[in-house]
Short mmCIF file of C-alpha atoms in Angstrom, two decimals:
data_model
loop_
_atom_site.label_atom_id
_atom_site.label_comp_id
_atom_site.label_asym_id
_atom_site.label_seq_id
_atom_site.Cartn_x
_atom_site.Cartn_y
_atom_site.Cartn_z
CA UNK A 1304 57.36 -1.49 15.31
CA UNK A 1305 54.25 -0.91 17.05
CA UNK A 1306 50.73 -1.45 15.55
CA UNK A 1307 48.69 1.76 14.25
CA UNK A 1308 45.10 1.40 13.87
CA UNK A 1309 43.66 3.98 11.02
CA UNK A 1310 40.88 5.81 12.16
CA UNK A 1311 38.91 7.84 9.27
CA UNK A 1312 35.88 9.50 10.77
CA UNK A 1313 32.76 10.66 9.38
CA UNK A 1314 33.31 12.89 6.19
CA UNK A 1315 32.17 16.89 7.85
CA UNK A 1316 32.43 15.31 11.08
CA UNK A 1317 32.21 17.97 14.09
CA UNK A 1318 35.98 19.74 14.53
CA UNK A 1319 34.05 21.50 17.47
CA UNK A 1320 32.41 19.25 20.25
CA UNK A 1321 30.13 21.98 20.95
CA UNK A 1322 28.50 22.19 17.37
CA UNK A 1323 25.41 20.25 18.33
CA UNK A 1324 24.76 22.97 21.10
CA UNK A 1325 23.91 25.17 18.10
CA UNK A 1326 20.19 24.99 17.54
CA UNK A 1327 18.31 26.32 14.49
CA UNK A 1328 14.96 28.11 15.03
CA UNK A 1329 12.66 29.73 12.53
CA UNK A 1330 10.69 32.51 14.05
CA UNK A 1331 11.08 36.21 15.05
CA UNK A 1332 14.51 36.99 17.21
CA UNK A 1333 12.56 39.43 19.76
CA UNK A 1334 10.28 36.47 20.15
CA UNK A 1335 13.21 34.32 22.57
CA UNK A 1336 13.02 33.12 25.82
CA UNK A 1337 16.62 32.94 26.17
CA UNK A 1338 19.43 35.00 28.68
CA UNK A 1339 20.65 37.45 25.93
CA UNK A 1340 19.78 37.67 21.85
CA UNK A 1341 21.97 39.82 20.31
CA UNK A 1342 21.36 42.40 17.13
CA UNK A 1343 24.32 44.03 15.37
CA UNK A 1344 24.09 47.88 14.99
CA UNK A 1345 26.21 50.22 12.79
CA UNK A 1346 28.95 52.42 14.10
CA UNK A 1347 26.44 54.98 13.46
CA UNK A 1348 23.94 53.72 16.04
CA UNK A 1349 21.40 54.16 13.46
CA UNK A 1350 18.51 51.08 14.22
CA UNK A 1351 17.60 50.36 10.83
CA UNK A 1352 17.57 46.82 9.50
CA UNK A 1353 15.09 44.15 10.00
CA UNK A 1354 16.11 42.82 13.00
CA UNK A 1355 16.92 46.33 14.89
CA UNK A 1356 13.43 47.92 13.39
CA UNK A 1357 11.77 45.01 15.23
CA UNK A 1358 13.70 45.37 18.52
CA UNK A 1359 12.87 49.38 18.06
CA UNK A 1360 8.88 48.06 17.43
CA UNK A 1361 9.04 45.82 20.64
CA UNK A 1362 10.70 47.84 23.38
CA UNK A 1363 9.84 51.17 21.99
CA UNK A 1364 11.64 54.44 22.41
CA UNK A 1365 13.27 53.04 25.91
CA UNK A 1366 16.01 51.35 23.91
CA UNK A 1367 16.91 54.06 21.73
CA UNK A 1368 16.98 56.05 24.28
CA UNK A 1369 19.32 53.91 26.73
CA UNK A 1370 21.45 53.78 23.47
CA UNK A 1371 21.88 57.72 22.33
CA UNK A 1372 22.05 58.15 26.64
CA UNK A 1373 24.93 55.44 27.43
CA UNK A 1374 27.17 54.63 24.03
CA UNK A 1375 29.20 57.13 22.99
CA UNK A 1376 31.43 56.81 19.52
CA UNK A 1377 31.59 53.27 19.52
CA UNK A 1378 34.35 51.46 17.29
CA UNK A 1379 34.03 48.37 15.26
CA UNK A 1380 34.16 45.39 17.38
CA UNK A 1381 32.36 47.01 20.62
CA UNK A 1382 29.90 45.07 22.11
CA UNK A 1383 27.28 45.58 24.50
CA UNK A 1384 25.03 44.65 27.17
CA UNK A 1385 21.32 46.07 27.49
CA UNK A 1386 18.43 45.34 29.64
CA UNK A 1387 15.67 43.47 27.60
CA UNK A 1388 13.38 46.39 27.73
CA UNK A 1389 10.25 44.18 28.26
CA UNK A 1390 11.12 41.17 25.59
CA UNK A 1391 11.17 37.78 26.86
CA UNK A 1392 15.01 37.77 26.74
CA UNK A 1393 17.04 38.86 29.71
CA UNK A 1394 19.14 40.74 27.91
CA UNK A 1395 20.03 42.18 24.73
CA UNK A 1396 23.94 42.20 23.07
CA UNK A 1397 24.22 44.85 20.95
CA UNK A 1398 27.77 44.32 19.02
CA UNK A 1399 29.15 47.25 16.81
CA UNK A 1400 29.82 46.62 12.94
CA UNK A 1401 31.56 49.18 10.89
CA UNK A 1402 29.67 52.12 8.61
CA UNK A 1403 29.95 50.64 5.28
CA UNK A 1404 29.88 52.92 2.49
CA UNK A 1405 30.64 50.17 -0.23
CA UNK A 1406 31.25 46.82 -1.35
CA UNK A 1407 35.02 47.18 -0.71
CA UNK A 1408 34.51 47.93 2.68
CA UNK A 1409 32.67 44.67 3.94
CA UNK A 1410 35.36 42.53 5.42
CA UNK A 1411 35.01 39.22 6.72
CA UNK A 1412 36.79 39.64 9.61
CA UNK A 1413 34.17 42.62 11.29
CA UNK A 1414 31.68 40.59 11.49
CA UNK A 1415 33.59 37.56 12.55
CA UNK A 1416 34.85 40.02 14.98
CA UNK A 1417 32.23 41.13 16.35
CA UNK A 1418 30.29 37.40 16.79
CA UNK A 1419 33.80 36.10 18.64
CA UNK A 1420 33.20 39.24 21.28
CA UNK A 1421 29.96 38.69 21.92
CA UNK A 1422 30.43 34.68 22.87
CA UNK A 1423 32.89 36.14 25.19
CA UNK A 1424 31.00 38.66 26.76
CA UNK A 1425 27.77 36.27 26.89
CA UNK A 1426 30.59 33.22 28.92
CA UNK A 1427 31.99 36.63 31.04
CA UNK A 1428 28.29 37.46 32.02
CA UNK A 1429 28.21 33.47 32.87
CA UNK A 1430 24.99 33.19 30.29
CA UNK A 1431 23.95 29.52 29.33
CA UNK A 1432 21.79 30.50 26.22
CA UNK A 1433 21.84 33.21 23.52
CA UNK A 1434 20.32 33.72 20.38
CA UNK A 1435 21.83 35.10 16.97
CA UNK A 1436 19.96 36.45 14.56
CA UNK A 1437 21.21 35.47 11.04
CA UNK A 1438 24.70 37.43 9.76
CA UNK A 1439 23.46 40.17 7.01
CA UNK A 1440 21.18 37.10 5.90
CA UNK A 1441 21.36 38.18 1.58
CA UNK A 1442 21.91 42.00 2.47
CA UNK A 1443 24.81 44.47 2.77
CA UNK A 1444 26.55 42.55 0.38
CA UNK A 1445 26.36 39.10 1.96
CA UNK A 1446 24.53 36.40 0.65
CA UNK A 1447 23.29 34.49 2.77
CA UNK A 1448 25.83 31.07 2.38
CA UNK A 1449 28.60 33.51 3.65
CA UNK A 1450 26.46 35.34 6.28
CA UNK A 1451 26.13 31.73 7.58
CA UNK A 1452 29.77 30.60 7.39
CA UNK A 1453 31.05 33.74 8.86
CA UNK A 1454 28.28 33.34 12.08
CA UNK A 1455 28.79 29.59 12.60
CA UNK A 1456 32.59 30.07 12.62
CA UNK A 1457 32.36 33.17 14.78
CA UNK A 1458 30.26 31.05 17.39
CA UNK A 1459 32.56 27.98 17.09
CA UNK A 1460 35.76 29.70 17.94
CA UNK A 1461 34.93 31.12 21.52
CA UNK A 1462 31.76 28.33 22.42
CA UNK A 1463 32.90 25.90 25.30
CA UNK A 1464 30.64 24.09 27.16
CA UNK A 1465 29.90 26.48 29.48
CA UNK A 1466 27.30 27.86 27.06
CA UNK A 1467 24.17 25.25 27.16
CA UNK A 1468 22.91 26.42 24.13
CA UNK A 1469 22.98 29.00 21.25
CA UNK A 1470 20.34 29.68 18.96
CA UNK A 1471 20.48 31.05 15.58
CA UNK A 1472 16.97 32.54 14.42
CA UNK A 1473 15.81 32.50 11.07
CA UNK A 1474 13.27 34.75 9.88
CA UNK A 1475 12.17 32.68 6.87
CA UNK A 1476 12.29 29.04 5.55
CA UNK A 1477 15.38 29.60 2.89
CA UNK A 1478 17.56 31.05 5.61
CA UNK A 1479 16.72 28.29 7.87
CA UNK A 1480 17.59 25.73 4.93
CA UNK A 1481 20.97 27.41 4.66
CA UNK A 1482 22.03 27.33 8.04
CA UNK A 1483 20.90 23.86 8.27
CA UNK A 1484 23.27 22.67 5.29
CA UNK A 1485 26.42 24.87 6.57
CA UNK A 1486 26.08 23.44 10.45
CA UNK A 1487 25.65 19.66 8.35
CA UNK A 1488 28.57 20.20 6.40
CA UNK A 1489 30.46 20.98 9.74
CA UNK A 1490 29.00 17.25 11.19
CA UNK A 1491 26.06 19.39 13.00
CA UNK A 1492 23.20 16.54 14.32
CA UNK A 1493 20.41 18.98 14.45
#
């Protein structure tokens, strides 16, 4: 019988090799020098929210515009690709989330969904860095523990290492504290 060495690794060590691509900034999301930062809208196409109110504030009426002129009845799960309208990113990826009328209607897998398809389109456009703006960060019904979860997964299952980096961007220092003790628990290095 052959000799088996036991190997236990590091308890929350990395499943993903690409974890410690992630990178955790605290600052404004229209404020990136990146390829792409991306911004969730509503099936509606309504620009409401904190994040889309500042993209609306920074590129003016020219993006909401481009969006009434070239998306038409987008489903769940769409995503997009923009010009940057002027902001320091290249682009912006707008992916589409469902209307939610209640509680019961916020599912997991939509916004999972829709942070899978934009990885893709973001490795399709051949895009090294992108920047995420924290998932429903403590609105919409998701706190912001889950919001994080249901982002960092979202990234993890469609990152390879073609993407040199991806950036989530926290608005304030308790999201940022969050984020950083979800990636940690997932063997994230910071």
């Amino acid at each position: 019988m052959a000799n088996m060495d036991i190997v236990i690794t590091d308890v929350g060590a990395a499943s993903n090799s690409n974890i410690n691509r992630i990178k955790l900034v605290l600052g404004d999301i229209t404020d990136q020098s990146c390829d792409a930062i991306i911004s969730l809208l509503p099936q509606s196409l309504e620009l409401s929210g904190r994040i889309n109110g500042s993209l609306l504030k920074k590129t003016g009426p020219a993006l909401d515009d481009f969006i009434l002129e070239n998306i038409y009845q987008p489903k769940a799960g769409d995503v997009y690709a923009l010009p940057a309208f002027g902001l320091p990113a290249k682009h912006i990826i707008l992916a589409v989330r469902p209307n939610w009328k209640s509680d019961f209607d916020r599912e997991d897998k939509h916004l999972v969904m829709c942070v899978r398809k934009t990885v893709v389109l973001a490795k399709c456009m051949l895009l090294k860095s992108i920047a995420f703006p924290p998932l429903a960060a403590g609105r919409k019904g998701y706190g912001k523990g889950r919001g994080a979860r249901l982002l960092i997964q979202g990234i993890l299952d469609r990152m390879d290492d073609r993407m040199e980096e991806v950036r989530i961007v926290c608005p304030d220092q308790t999201t940022f504290d969050e984020y950083k003790k979800r990636l940690q628990a997932k063997g994230w290095q910071g």
